[in-house]
PDB file of C-alpha atoms in Angstrom:
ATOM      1  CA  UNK A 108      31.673  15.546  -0.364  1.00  0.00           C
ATOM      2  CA  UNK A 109      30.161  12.592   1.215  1.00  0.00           C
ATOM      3  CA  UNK A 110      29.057   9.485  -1.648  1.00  0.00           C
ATOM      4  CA  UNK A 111      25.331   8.171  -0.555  1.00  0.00           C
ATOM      5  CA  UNK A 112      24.278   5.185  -2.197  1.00  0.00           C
ATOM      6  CA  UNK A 113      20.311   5.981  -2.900  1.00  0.00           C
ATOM      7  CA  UNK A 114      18.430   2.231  -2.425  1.00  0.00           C
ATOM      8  CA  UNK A 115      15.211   3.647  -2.662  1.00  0.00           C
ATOM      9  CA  UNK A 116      14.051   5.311  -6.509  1.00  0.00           C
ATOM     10  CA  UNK A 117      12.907   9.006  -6.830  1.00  0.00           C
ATOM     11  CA  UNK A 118       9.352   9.154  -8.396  1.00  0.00           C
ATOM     12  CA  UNK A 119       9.313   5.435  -8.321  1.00  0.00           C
ATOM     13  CA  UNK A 120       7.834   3.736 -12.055  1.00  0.00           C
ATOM     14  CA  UNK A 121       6.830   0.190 -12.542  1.00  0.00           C
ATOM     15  CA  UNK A 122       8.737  -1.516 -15.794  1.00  0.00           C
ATOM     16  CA  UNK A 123       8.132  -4.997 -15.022  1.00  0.00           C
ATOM     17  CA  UNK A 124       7.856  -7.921 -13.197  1.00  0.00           C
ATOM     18  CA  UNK A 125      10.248 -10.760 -11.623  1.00  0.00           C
ATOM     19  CA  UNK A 126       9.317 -13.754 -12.255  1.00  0.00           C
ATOM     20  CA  UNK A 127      11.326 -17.580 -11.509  1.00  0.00           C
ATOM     21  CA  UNK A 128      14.396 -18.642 -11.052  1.00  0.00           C
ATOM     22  CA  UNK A 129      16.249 -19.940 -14.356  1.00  0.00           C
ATOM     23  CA  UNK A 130      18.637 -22.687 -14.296  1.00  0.00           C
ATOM     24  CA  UNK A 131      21.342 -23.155 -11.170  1.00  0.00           C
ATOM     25  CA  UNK A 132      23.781 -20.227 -12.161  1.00  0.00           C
ATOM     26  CA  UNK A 133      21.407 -17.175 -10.485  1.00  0.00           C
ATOM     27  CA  UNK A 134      19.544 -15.873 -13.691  1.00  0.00           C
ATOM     28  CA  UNK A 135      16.040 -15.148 -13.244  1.00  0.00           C
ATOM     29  CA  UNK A 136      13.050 -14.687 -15.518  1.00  0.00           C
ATOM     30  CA  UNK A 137      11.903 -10.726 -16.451  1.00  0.00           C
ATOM     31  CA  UNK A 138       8.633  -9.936 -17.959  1.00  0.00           C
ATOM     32  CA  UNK A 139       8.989  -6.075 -18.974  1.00  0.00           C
ATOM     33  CA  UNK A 140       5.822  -3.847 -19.110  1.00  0.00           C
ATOM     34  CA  UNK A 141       7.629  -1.036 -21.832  1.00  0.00           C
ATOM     35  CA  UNK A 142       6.145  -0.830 -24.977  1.00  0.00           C
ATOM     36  CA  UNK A 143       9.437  -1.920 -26.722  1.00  0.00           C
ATOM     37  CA  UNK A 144      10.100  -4.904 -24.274  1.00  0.00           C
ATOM     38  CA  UNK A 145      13.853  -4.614 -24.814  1.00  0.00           C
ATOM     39  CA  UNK A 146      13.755  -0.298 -23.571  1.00  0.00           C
ATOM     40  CA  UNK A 147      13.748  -2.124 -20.007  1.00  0.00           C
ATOM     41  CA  UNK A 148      17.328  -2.350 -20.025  1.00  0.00           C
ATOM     42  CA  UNK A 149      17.596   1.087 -20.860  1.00  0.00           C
ATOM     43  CA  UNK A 150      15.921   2.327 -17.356  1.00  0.00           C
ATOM     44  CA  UNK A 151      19.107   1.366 -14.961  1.00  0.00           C
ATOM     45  CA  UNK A 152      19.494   0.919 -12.327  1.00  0.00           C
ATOM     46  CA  UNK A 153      16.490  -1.346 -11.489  1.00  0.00           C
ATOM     47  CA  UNK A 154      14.937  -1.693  -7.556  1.00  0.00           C
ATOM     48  CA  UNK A 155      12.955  -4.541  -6.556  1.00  0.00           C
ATOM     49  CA  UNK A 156      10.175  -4.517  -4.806  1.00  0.00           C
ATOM     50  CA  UNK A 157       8.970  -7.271  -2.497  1.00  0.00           C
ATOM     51  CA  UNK A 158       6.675  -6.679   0.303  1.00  0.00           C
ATOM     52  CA  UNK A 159       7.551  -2.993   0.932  1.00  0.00           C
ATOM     53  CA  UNK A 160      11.144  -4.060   0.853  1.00  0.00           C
ATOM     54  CA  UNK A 161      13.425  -2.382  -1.673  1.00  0.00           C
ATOM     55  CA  UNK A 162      16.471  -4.463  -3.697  1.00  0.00           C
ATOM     56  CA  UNK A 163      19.348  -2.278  -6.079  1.00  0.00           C
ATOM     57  CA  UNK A 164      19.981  -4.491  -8.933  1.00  0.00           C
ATOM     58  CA  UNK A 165      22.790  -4.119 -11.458  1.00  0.00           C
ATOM     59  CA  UNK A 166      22.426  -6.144 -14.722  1.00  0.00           C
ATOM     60  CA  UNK A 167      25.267  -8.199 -15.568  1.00  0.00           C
ATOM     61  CA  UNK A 168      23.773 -10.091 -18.725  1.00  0.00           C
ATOM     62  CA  UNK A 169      20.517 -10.546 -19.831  1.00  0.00           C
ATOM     63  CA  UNK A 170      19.294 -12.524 -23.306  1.00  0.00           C
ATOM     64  CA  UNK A 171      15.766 -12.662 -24.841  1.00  0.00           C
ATOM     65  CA  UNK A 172      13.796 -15.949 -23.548  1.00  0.00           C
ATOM     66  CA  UNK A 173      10.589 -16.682 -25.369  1.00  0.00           C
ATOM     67  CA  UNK A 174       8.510 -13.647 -25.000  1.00  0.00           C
ATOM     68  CA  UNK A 175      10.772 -12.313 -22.178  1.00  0.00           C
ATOM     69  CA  UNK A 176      14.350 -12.465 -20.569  1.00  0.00           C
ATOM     70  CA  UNK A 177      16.229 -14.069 -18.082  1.00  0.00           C
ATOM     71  CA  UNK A 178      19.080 -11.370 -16.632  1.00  0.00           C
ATOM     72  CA  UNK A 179      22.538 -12.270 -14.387  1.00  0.00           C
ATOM     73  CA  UNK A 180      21.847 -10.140 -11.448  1.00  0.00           C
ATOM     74  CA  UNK A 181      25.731  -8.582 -10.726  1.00  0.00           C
ATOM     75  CA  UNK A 182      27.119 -10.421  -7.837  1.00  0.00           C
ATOM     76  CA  UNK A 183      24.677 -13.074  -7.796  1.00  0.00           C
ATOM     77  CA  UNK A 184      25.815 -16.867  -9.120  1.00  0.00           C
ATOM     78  CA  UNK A 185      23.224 -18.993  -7.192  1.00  0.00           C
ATOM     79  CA  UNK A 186      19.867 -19.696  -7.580  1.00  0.00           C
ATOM     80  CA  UNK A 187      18.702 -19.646  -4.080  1.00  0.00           C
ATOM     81  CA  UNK A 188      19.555 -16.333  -3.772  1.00  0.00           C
ATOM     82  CA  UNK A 189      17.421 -14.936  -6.679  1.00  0.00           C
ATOM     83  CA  UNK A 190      14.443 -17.379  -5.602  1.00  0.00           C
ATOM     84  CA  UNK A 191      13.700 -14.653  -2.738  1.00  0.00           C
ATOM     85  CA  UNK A 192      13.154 -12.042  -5.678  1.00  0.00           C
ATOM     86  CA  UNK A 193      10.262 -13.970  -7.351  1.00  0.00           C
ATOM     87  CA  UNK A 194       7.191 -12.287  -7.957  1.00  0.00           C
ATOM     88  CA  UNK A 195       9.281  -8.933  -7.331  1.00  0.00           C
ATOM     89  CA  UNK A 196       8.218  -5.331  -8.960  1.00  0.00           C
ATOM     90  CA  UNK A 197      10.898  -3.614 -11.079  1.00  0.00           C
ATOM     91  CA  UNK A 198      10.675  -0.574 -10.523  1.00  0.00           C
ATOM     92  CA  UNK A 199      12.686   2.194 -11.943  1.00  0.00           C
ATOM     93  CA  UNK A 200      13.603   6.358 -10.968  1.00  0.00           C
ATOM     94  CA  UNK A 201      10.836   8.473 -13.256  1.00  0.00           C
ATOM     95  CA  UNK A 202      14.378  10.456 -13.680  1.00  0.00           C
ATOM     96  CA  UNK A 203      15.578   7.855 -15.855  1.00  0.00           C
ATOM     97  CA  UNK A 204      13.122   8.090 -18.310  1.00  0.00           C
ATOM     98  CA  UNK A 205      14.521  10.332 -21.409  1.00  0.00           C
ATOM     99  CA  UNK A 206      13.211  13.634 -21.668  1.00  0.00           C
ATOM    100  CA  UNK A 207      10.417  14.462 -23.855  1.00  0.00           C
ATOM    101  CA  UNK A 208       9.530  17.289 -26.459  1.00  0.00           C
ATOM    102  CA  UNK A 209       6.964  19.930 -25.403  1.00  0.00           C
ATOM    103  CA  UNK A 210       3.566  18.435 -25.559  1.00  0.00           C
ATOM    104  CA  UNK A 211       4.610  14.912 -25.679  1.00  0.00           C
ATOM    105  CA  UNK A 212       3.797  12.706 -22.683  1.00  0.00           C
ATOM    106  CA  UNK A 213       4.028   9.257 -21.280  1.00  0.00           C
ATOM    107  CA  UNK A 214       1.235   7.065 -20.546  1.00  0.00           C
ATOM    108  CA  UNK A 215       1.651   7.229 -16.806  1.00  0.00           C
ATOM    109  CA  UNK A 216       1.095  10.895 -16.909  1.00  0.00           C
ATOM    110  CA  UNK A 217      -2.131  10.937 -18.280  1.00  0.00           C
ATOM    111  CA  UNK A 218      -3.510   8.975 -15.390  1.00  0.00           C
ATOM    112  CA  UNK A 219      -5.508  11.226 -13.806  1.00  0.00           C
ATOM    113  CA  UNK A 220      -6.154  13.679 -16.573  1.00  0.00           C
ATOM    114  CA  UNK A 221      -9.574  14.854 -16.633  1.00  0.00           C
ATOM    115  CA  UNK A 222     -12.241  13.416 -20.024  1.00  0.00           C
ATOM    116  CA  UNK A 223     -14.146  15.583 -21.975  1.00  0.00           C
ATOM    117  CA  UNK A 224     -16.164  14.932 -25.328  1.00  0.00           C
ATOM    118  CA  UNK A 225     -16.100  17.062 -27.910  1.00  0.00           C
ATOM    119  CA  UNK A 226     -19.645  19.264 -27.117  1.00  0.00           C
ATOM    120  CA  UNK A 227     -17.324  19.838 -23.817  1.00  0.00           C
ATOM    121  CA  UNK A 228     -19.393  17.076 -21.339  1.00  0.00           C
ATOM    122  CA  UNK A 229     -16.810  15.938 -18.625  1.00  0.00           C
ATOM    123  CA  UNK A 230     -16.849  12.439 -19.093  1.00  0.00           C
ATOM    124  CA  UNK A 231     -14.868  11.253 -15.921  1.00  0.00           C
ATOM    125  CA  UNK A 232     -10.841  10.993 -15.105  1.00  0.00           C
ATOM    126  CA  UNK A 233      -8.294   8.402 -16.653  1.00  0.00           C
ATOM    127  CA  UNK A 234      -7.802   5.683 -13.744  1.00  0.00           C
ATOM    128  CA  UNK A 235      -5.650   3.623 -16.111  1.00  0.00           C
ATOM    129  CA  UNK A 236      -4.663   2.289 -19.795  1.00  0.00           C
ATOM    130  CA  UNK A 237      -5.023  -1.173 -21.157  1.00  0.00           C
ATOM    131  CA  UNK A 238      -2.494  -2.297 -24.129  1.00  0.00           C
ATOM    132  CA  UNK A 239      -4.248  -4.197 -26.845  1.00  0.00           C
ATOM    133  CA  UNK A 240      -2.786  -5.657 -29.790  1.00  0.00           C
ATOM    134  CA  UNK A 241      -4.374  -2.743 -32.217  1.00  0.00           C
ATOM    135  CA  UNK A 242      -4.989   0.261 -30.166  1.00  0.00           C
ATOM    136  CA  UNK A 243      -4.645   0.925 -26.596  1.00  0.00           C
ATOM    137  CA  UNK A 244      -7.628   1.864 -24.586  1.00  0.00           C
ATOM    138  CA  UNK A 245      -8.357   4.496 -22.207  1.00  0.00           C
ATOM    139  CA  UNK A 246     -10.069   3.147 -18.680  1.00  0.00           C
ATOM    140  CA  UNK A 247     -12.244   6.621 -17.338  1.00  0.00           C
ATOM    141  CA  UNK A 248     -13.862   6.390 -14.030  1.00  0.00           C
ATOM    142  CA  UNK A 249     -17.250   7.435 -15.064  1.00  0.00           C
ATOM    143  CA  UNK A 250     -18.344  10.670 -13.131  1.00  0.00           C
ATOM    144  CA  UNK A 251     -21.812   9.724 -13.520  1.00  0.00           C
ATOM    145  CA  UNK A 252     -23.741   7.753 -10.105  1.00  0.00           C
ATOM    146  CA  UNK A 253     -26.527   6.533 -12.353  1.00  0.00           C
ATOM    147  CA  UNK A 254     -24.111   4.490 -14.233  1.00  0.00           C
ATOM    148  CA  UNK A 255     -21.063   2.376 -12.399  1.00  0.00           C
ATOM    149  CA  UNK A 256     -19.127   1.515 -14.813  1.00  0.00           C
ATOM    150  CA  UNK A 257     -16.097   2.398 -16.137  1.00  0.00           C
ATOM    151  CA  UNK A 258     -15.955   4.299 -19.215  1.00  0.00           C
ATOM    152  CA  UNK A 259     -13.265   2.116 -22.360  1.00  0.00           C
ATOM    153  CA  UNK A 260     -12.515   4.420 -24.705  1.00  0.00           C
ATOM    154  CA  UNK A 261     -10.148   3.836 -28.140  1.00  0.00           C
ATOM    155  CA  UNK A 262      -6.856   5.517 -27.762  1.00  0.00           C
ATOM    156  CA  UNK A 263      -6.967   6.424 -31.354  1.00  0.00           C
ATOM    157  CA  UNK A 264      -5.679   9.706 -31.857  1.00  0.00           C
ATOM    158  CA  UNK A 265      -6.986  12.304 -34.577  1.00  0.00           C
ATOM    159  CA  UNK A 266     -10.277  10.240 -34.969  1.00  0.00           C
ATOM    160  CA  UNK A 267     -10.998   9.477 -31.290  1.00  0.00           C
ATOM    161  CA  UNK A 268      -8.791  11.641 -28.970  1.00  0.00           C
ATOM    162  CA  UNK A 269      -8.868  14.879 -30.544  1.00  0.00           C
ATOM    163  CA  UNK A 270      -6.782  16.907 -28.042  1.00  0.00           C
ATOM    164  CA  UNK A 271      -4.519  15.572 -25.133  1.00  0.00           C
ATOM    165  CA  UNK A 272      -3.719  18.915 -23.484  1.00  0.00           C
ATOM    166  CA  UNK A 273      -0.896  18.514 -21.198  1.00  0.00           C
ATOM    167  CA  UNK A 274      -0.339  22.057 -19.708  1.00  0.00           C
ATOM    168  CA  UNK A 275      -4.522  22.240 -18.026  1.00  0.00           C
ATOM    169  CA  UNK A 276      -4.281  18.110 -18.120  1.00  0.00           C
ATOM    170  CA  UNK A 277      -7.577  17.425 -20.284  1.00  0.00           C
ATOM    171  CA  UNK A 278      -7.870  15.102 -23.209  1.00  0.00           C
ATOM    172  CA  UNK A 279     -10.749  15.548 -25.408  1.00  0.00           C
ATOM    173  CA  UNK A 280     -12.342  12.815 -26.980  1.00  0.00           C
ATOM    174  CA  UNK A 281     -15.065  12.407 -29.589  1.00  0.00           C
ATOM    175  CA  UNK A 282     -17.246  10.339 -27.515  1.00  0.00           C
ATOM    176  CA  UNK A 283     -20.582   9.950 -26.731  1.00  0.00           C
TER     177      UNK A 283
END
């Protein structure tokens, strides 16, 4: 059986961000996109991405700094080394990601899901989600030409999004 060492992710997922160097030992600052900030480091192995260039990481250590962390990169001990990851994508294998119950999704898989209201108008597709400190918002590129814009909508289930129907990928909104 031949051992290949896979570099690049399958279904590649951004988690976060690289940001600065931190202190002379090799750490490095992470700023972590998952809605727990800590479920990063549950989404090994990490890959960097730098200017179409991919980077395996291994975590050796990592701590809570501020409103982020700094991480020990395994093998790494000096700072020039981890100065070329700056600014760097994490990104992580979709495969990672724990399996979900039946109807349950992540936010990444409702981009692209198609908008309705509730008297069954299409209202556009999902191009994106925005976390806000009390409810995330849905971003809906607006199927009409008269108006440009971008539709925001609430993600506020049960009162807002009535139905997010994962099999025909339609959510259903009450929305006007």
């Amino acid at each position: 059986m031949i051992n290949i060492s896979i570099n690049i992710p399958e279904k590649p997922l951004l988690v976060g961000k690289v940001g600065k160097s931190y202190g002379i030992l090799g750490w490095i600052h992470i700023f972590s996109f998952t809605e727990k900030k800590d479920a990063i480091f549950n989404y090994l192995p990490w890959f960097f991405l730098k200017e179409k260039k991919w980077e395996k990481i291994e975590i050796e250590n990592w701590k809570k700094y501020k409103d982020h962390f700094i991480v020990n990169i395994k093998g790494i001990s000096n700072r020039s080394i981890t100065e070329k990851f700056t600014n760097s994508e994490i990104i992580i294998s979709k495969n990672t990601l724990p399996l979900l119950k039946k109807n349950d999704y992540y936010w990444h898989d409702i981009i692209n899901y198609k908008v309705f209201n509730t008297d069954q108008s299409y209202l556009g597709t999902v191009i994106n989600l925005i976390r806000m400190k009390n409810n995330d918002v849905l971003i809906i590129k607006n199927k009409s030409d008269v108006f440009k814009n971008n539709i925001l909508i609430p993600f506020i289930e049960n009162e807002i999004i009535k139905n997010v129907d994962t099999k025909n990928k339609f959510i259903f909104v009450q929305w006007n």
